[in-house]
Every structure is written in C-alpha cells, then in structure tokens.
JSON list of C-alpha atoms in Angstrom, two decimals:
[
{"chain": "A", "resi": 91, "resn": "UNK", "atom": "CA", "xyz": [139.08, 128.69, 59.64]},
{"chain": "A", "resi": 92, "resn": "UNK", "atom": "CA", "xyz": [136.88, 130.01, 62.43]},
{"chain": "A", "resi": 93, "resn": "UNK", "atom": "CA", "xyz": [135.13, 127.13, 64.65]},
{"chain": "A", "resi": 94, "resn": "UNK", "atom": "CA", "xyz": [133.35, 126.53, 67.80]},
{"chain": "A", "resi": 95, "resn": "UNK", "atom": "CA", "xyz": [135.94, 125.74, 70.18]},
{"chain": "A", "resi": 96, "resn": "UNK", "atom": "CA", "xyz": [134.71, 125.50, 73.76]},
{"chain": "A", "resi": 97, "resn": "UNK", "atom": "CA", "xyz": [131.59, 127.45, 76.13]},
{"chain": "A", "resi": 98, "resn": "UNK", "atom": "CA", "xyz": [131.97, 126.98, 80.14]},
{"chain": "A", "resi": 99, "resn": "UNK", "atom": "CA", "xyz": [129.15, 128.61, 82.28]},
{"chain": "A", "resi": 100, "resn": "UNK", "atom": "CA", "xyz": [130.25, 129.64, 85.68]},
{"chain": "A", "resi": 101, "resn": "UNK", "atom": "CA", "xyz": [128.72, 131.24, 88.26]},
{"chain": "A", "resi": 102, "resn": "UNK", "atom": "CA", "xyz": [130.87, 134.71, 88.08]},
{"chain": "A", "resi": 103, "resn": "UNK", "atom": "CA", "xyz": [132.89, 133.90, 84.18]},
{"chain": "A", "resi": 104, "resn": "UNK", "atom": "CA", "xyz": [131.09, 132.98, 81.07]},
{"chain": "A", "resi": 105, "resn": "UNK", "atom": "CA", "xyz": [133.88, 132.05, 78.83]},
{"chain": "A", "resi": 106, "resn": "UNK", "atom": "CA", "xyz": [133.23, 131.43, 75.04]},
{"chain": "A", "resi": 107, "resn": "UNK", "atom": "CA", "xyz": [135.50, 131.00, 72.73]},
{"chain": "A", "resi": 108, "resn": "UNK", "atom": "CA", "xyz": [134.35, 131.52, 69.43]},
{"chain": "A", "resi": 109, "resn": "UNK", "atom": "CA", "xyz": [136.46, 131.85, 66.09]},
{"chain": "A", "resi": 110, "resn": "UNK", "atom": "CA", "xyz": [139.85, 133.62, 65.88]},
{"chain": "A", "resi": 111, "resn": "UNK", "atom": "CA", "xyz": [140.73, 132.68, 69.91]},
{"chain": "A", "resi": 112, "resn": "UNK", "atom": "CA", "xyz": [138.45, 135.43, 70.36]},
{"chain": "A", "resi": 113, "resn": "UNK", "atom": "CA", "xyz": [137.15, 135.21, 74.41]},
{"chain": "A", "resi": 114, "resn": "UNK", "atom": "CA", "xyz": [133.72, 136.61, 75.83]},
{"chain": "A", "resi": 115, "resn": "UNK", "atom": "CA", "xyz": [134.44, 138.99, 78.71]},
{"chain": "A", "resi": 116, "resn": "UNK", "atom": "CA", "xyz": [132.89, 138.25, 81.71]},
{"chain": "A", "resi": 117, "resn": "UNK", "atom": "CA", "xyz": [129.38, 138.13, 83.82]},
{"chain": "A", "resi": 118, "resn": "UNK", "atom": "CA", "xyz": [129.08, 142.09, 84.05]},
{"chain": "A", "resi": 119, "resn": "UNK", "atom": "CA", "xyz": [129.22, 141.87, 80.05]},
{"chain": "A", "resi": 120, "resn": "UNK", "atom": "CA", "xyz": [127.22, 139.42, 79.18]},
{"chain": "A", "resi": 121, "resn": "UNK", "atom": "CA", "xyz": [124.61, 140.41, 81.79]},
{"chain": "A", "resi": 122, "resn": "UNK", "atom": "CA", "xyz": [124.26, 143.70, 79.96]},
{"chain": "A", "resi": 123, "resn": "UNK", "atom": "CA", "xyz": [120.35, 144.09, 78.69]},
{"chain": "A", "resi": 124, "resn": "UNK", "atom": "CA", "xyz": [119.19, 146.56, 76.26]},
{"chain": "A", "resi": 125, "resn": "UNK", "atom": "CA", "xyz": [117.96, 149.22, 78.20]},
{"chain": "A", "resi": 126, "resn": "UNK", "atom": "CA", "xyz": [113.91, 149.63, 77.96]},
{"chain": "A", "resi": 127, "resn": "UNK", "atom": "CA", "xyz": [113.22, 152.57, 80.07]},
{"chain": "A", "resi": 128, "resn": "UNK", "atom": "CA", "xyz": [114.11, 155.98, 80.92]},
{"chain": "A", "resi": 129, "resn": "UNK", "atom": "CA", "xyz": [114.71, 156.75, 84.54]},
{"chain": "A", "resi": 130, "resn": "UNK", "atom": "CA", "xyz": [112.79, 153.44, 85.51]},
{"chain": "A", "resi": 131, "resn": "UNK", "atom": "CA", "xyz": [110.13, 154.94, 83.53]},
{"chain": "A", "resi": 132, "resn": "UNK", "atom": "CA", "xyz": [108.80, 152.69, 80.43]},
{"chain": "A", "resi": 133, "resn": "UNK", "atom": "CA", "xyz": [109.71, 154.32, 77.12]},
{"chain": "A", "resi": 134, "resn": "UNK", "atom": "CA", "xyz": [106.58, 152.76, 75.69]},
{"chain": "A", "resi": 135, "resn": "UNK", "atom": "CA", "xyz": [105.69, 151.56, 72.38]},
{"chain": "A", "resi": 136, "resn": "UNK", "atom": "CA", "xyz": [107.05, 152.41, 69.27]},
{"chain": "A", "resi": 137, "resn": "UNK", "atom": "CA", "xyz": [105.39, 152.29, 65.77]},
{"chain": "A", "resi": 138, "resn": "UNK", "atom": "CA", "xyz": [105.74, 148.61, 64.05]},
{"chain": "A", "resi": 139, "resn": "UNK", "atom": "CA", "xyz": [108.66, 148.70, 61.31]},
{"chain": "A", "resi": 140, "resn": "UNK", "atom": "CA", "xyz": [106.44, 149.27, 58.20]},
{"chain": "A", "resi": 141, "resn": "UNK", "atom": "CA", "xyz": [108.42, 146.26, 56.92]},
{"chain": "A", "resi": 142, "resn": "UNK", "atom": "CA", "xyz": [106.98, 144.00, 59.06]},
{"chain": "A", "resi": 143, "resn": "UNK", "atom": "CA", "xyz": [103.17, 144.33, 58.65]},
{"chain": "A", "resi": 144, "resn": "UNK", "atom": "CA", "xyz": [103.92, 143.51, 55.03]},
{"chain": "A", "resi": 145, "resn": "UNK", "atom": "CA", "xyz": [105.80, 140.63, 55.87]},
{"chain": "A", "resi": 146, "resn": "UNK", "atom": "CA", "xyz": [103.12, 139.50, 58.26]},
{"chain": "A", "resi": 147, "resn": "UNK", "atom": "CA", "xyz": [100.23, 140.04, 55.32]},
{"chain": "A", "resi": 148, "resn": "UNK", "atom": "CA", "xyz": [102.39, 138.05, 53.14]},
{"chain": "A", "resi": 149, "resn": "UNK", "atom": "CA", "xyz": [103.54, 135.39, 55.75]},
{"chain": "A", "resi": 150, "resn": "UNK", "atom": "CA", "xyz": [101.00, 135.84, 58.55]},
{"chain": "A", "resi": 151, "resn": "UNK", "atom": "CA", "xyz": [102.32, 132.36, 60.50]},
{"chain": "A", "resi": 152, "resn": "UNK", "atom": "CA", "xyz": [105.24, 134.24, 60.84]},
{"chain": "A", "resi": 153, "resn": "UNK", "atom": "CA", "xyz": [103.67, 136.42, 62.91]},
{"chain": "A", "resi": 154, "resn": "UNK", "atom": "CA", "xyz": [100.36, 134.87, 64.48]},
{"chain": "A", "resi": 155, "resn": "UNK", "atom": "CA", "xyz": [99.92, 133.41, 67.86]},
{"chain": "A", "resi": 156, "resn": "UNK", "atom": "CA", "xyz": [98.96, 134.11, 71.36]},
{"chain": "A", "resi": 157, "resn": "UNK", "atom": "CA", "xyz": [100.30, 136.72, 73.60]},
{"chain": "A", "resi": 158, "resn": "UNK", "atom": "CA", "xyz": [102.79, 135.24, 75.86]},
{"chain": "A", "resi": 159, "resn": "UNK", "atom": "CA", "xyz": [104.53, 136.05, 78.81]},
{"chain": "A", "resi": 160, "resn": "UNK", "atom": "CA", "xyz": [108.30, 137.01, 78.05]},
{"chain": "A", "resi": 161, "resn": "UNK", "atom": "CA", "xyz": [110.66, 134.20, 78.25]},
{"chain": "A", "resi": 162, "resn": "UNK", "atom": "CA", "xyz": [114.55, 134.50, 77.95]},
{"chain": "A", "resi": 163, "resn": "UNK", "atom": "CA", "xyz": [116.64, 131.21, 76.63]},
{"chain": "A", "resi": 164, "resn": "UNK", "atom": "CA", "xyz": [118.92, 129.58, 79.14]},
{"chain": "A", "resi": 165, "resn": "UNK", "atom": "CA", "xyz": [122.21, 129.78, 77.35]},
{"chain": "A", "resi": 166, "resn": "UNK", "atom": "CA", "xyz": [124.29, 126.47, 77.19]},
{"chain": "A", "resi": 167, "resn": "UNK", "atom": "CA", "xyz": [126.66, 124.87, 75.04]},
{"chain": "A", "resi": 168, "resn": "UNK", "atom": "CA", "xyz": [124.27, 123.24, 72.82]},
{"chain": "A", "resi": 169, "resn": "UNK", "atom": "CA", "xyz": [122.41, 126.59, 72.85]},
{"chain": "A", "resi": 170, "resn": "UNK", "atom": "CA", "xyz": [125.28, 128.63, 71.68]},
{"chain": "A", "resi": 171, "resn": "UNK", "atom": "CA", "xyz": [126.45, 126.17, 69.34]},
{"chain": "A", "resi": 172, "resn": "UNK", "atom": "CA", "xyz": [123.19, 126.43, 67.40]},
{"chain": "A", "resi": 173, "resn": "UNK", "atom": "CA", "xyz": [123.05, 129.73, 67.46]},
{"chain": "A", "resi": 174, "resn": "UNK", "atom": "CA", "xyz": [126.86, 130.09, 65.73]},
{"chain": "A", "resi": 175, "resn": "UNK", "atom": "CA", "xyz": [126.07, 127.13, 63.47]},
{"chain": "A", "resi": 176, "resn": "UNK", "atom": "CA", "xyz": [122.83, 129.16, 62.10]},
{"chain": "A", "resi": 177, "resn": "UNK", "atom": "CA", "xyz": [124.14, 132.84, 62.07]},
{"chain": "A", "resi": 178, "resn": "UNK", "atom": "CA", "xyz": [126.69, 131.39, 60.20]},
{"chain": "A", "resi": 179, "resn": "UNK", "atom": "CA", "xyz": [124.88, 129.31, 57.85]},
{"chain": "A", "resi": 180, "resn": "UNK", "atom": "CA", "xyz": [122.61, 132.04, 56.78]},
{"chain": "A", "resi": 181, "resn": "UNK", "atom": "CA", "xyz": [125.22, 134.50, 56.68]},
{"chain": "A", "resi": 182, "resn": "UNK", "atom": "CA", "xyz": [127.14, 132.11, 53.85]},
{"chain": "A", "resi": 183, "resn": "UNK", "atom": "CA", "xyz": [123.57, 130.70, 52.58]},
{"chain": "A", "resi": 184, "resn": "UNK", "atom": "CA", "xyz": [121.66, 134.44, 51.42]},
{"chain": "A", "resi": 185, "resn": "UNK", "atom": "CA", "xyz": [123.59, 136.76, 48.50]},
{"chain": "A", "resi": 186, "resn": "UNK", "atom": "CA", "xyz": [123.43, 139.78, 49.79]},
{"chain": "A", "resi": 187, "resn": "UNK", "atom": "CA", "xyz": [121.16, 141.98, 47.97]},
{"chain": "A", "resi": 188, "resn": "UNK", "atom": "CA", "xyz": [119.13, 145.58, 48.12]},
{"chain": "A", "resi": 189, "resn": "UNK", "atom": "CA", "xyz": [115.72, 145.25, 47.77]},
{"chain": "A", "resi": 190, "resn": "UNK", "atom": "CA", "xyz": [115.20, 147.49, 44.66]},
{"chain": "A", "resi": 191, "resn": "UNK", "atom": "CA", "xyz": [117.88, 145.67, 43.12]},
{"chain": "A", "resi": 192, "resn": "UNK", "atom": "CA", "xyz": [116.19, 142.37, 44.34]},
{"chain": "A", "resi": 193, "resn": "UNK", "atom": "CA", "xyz": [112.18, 143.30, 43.98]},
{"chain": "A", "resi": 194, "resn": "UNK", "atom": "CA", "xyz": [112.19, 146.85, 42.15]},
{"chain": "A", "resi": 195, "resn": "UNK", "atom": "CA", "xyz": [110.81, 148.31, 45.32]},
{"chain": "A", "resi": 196, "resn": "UNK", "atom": "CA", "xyz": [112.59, 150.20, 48.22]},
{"chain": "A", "resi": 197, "resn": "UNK", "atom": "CA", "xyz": [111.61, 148.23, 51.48]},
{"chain": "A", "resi": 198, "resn": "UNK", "atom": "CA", "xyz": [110.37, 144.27, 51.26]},
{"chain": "A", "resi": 199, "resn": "UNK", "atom": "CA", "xyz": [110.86, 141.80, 54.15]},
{"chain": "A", "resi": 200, "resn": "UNK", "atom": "CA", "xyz": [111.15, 138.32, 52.98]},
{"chain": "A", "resi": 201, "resn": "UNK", "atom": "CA", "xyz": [112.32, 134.64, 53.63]},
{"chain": "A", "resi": 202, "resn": "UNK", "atom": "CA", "xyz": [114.81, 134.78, 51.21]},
{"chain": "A", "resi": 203, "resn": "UNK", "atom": "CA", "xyz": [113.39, 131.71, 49.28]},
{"chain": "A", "resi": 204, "resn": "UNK", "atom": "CA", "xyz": [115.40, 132.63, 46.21]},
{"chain": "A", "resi": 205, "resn": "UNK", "atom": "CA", "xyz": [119.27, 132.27, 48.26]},
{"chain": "A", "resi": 206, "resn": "UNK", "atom": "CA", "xyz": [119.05, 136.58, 48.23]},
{"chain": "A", "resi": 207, "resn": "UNK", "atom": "CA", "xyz": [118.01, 139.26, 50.45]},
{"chain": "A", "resi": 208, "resn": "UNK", "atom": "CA", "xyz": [119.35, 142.29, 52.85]},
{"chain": "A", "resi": 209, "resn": "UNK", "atom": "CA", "xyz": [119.59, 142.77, 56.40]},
{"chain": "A", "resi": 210, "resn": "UNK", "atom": "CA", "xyz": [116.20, 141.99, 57.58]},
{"chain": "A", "resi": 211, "resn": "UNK", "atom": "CA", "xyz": [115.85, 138.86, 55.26]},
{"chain": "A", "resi": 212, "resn": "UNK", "atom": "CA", "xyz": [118.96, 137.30, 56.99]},
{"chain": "A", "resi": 213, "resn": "UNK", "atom": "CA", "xyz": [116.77, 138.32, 60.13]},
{"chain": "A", "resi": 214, "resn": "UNK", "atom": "CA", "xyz": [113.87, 136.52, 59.02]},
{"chain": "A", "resi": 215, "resn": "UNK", "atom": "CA", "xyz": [115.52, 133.50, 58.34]},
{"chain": "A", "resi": 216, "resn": "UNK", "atom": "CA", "xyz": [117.71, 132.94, 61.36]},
{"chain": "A", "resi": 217, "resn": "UNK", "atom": "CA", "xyz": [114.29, 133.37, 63.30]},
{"chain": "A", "resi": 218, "resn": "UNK", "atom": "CA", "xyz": [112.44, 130.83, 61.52]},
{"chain": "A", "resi": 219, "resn": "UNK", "atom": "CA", "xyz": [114.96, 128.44, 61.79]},
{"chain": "A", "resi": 220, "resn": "UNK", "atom": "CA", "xyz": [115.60, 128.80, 65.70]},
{"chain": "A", "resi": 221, "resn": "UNK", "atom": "CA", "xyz": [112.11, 128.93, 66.01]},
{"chain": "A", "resi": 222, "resn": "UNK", "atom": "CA", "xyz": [111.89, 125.71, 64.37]},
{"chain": "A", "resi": 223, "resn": "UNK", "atom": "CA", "xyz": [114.66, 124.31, 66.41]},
{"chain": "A", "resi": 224, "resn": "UNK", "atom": "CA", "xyz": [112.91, 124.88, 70.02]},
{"chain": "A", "resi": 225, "resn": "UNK", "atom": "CA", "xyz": [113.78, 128.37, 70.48]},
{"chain": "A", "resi": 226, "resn": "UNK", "atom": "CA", "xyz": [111.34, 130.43, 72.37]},
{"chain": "A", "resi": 227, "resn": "UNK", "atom": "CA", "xyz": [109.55, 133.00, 69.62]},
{"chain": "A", "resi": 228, "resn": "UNK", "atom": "CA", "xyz": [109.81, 135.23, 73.02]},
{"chain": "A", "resi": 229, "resn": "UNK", "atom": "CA", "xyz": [113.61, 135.33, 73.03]},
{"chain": "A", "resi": 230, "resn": "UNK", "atom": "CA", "xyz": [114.11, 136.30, 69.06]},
{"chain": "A", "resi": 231, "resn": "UNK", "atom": "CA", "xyz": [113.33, 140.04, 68.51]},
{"chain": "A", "resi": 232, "resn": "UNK", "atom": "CA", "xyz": [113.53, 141.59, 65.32]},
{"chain": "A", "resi": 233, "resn": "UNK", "atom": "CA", "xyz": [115.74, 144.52, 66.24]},
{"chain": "A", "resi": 234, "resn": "UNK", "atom": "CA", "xyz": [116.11, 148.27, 64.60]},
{"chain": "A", "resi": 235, "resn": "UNK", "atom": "CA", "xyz": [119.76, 149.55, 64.92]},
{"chain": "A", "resi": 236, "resn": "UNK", "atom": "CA", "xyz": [121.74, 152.30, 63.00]},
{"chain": "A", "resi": 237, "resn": "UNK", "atom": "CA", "xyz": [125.36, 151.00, 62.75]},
{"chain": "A", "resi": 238, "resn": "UNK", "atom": "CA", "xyz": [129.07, 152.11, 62.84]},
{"chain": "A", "resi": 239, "resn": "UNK", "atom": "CA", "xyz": [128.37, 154.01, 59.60]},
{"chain": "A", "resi": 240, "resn": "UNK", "atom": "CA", "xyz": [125.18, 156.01, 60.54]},
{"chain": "A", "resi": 241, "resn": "UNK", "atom": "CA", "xyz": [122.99, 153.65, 58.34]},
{"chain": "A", "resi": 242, "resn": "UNK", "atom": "CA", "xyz": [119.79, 152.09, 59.34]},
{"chain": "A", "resi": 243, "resn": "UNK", "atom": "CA", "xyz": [119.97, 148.18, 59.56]},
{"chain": "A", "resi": 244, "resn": "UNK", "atom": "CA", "xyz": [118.45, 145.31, 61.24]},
{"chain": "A", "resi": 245, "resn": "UNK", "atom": "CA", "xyz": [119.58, 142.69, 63.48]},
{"chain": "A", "resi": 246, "resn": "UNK", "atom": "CA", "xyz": [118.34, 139.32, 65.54]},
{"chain": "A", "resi": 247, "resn": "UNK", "atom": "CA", "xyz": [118.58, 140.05, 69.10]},
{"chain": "A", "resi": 248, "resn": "UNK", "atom": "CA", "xyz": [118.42, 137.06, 71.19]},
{"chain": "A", "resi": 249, "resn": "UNK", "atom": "CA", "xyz": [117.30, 137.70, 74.65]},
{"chain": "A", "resi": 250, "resn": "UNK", "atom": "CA", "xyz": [118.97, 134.79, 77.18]},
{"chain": "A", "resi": 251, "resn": "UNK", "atom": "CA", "xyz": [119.55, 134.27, 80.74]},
{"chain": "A", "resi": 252, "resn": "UNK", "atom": "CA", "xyz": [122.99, 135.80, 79.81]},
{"chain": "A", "resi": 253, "resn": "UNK", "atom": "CA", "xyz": [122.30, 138.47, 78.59]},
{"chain": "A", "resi": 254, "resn": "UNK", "atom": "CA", "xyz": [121.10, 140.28, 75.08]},
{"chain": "A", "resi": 255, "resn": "UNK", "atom": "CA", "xyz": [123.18, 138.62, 72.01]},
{"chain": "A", "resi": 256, "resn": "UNK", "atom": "CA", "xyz": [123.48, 139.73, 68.43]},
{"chain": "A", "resi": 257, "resn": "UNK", "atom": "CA", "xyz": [122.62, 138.02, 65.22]},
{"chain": "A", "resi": 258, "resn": "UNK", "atom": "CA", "xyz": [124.04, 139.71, 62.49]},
{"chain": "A", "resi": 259, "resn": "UNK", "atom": "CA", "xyz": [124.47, 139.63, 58.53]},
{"chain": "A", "resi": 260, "resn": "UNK", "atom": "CA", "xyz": [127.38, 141.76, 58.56]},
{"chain": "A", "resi": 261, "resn": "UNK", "atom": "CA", "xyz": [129.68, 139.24, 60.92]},
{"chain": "A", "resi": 262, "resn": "UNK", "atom": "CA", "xyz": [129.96, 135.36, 61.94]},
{"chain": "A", "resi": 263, "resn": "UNK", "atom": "CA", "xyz": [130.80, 136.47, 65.21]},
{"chain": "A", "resi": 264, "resn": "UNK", "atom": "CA", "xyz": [127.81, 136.75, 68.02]},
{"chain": "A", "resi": 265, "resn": "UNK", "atom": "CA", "xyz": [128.74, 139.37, 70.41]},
{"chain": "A", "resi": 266, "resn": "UNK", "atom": "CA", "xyz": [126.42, 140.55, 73.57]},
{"chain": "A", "resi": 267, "resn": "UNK", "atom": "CA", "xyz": [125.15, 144.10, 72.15]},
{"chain": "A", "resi": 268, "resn": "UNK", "atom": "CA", "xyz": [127.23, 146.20, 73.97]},
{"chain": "A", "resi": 269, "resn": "UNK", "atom": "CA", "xyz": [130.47, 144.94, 72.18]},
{"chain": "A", "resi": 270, "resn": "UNK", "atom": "CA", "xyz": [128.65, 145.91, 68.82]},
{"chain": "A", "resi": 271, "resn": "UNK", "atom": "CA", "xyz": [128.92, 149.53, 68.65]},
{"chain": "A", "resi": 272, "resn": "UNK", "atom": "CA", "xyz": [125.45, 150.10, 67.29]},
{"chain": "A", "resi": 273, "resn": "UNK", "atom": "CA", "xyz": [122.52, 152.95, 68.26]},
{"chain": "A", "resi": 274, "resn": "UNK", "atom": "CA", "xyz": [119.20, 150.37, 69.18]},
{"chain": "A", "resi": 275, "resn": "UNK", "atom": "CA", "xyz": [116.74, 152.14, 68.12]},
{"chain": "A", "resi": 276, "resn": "UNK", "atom": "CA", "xyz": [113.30, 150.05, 68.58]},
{"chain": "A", "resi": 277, "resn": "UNK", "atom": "CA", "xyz": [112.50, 146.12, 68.50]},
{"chain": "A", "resi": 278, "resn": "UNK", "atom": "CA", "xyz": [109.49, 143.37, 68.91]},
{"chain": "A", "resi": 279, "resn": "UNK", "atom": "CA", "xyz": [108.16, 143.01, 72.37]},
{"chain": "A", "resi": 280, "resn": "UNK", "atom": "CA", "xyz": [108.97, 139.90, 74.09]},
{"chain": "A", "resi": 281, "resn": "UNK", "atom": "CA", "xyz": [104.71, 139.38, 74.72]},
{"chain": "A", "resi": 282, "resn": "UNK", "atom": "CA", "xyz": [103.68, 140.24, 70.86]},
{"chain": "A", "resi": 283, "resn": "UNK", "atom": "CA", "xyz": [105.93, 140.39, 67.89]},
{"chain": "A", "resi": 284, "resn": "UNK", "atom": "CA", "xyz": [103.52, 142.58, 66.46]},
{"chain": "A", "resi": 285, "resn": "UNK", "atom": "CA", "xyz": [103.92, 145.15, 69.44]},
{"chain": "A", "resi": 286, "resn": "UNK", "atom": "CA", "xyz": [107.24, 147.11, 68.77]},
{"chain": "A", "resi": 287, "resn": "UNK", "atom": "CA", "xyz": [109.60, 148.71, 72.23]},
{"chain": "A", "resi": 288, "resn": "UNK", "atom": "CA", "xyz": [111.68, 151.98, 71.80]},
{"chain": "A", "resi": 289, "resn": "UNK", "atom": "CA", "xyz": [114.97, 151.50, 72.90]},
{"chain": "A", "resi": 290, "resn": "UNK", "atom": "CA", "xyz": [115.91, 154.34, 75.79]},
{"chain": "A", "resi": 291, "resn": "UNK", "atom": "CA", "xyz": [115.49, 156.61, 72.46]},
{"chain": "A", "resi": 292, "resn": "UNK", "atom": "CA", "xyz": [118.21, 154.99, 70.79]},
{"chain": "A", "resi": 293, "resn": "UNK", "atom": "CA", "xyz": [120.73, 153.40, 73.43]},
{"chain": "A", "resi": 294, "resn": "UNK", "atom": "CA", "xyz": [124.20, 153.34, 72.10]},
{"chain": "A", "resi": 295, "resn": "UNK", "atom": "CA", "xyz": [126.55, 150.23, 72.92]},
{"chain": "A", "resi": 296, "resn": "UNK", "atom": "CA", "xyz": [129.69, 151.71, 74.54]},
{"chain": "A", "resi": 297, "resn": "UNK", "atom": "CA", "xyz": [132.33, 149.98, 72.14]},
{"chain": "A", "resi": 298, "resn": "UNK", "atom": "CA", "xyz": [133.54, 147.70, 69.18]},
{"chain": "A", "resi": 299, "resn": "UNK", "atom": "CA", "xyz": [135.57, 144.54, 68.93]},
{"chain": "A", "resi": 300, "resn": "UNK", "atom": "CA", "xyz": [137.51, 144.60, 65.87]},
{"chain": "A", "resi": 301, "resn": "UNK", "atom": "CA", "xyz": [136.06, 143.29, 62.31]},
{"chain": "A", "resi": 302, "resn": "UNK", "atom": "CA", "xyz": [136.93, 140.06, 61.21]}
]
C-alpha cells in the first residue's frame, strides 16, 4: 500500500519519500522550471485551450478574478502531504471516461459532478479543491502535454519554491516535470488563467521513472 512516509527540506537535499520507497533526487531536480523562453527571449502567448473558454462560460468562478502577480507555493510537509492526499483522492474518486462516451461530444471540460471524466476533469477538480484549501490560484496551471505515447493530454502543474510538480490522472505519484517524460506544450499564465504561455515550443522532460 503506497503512503506518505516522510518530506525533509534542506538547504542543498529535498528528500521525499513517497509510495514504493521511491526518493526525490536532489536540489538541481527539483529546482528544474518549465522553460518559458527561447534564448532568454519570451515565447509569448499561446491560444487559450478551446476547452477552457467553455468551461469558463459554463463555470465562470472558475475562472474570474483579478490579475495577480505570480506567486509560487512554499513547499513543506503539510504542503506536500495535501497535495498526495488530493492527487490521489481524485485519481481513485473520477471513473475515467472519454468525453463522447461521457457527453456525446468530442472535447468538454467539466467538474466531474457525476464521479466521471478524462484528463482535464481530474485537472479541474484537483484545482478547485487546492484552491479551496489555501493554495495560491497563481501556483495551479492547467497544463497542455503530449505524453509517452504521442497523445495529447492534460495535467496540473504546480509551480512551488521547489520547483514545477506534476498532478496527474494517469499516476499517484507527483514527480517534478522533468522525471515525467512528457512534451509541455502550452499552460495558464501565472497573472491570468485565462492568458495561456507556450512552452519553449514544446520542451521535452529528459527522462521517466518507472510506472507504478
């Protein structure tokens, strides 16, 4: 049974041990940031995910509010603990479903208020709920990735004085986006969730822990 076992911040080590024995590697890791410029040059914005102006007209205080500065969360124990307990909940919680299976259509973002929805539903969720725990709306980006098998998909990206983390449907585990071996494509500004960043047109994490 996987479980939270321990998370000690140092100044050069940030060790984490979360499910299977498994150990975060160090500072130069976890430091990592998704890249978003080219040659110290901004890539600029990228069109919104269609996705996500529908969710907004269906849910708009989901995605209303003031512009505000970007703000990373300072990663602690209780921090990282909350994050596990709720990637982990809503990964068990949603039935994973397409959404012309689900709603007859190709592409719907919802809150999953009926226990089923894909990728970006999980998404949607975990954000809400942070968000209603304290989290900074600034730290939690909606985040377009294409993953191991070349197929679009959608992740939680949590932005903390540690570096970028994952939040992802497809494991329990949270891994710092370079261990996830995904293409990052685009996600929300830290300043407006409505305002979407390319990603160094498409930065690709160097490698991938092994599946659980």
């Amino acid at each position: 049974m996987r479980n939270l076992m321990g998370i000690f911040i140092g100044s050069a080590v940030l060790a984490m041990v979360v499910g299977g024995g498994q150990t975060a590697a160090k500072d130069s890791v976890m430091l990592a940031r998704l890249p978003e410029t080219t040659n110290a040059v901004p890539v600029g914005e990228a069109r919104p995910v269609w996705g996500w102006v529908d969710f907004c007209r269906n849910y708009p205080r989901e995605c209303q509010g003031p512009r505000l500065p970007a703000r990373d969360v300072r990663l602690d124990a209780g921090v990282w603990a909350t994050l596990w307990e709720v990637n982990r909940s809503v990964n068990a919680a949603i039935e994973p479903m397409t959404d012309m299976d689900h709603w007859g259509v190709p592409d719907r973002w919802d809150l999953a208020a009926d226990g089923k929805g894909d990728c970006e539903d999980y998404v949607l969720v975990k954000r809400k709920m942070l968000i209603d725990r304290g989290f900074p709306r600034q730290s939690l980006l909606v985040t377009v990735v294409v993953d191991t098998r070349g197929d679009g998909h959608a992740v939680l990206t949590v932005r903390t004085d540690h570096g970028d983390f994952v939040l992802d449907n497809m494991r329990d585990d949270i891994l710092a986006w370079v261990r996830t071996g995904y293409r990052f494509v685009k996600r929300q500004s830290q300043e407006d969730p409505n305002r979407w960043v390319a990603l160094d047109d498409g930065v690709q994490a160097p490698a991938m822990v092994s599946a659980h």
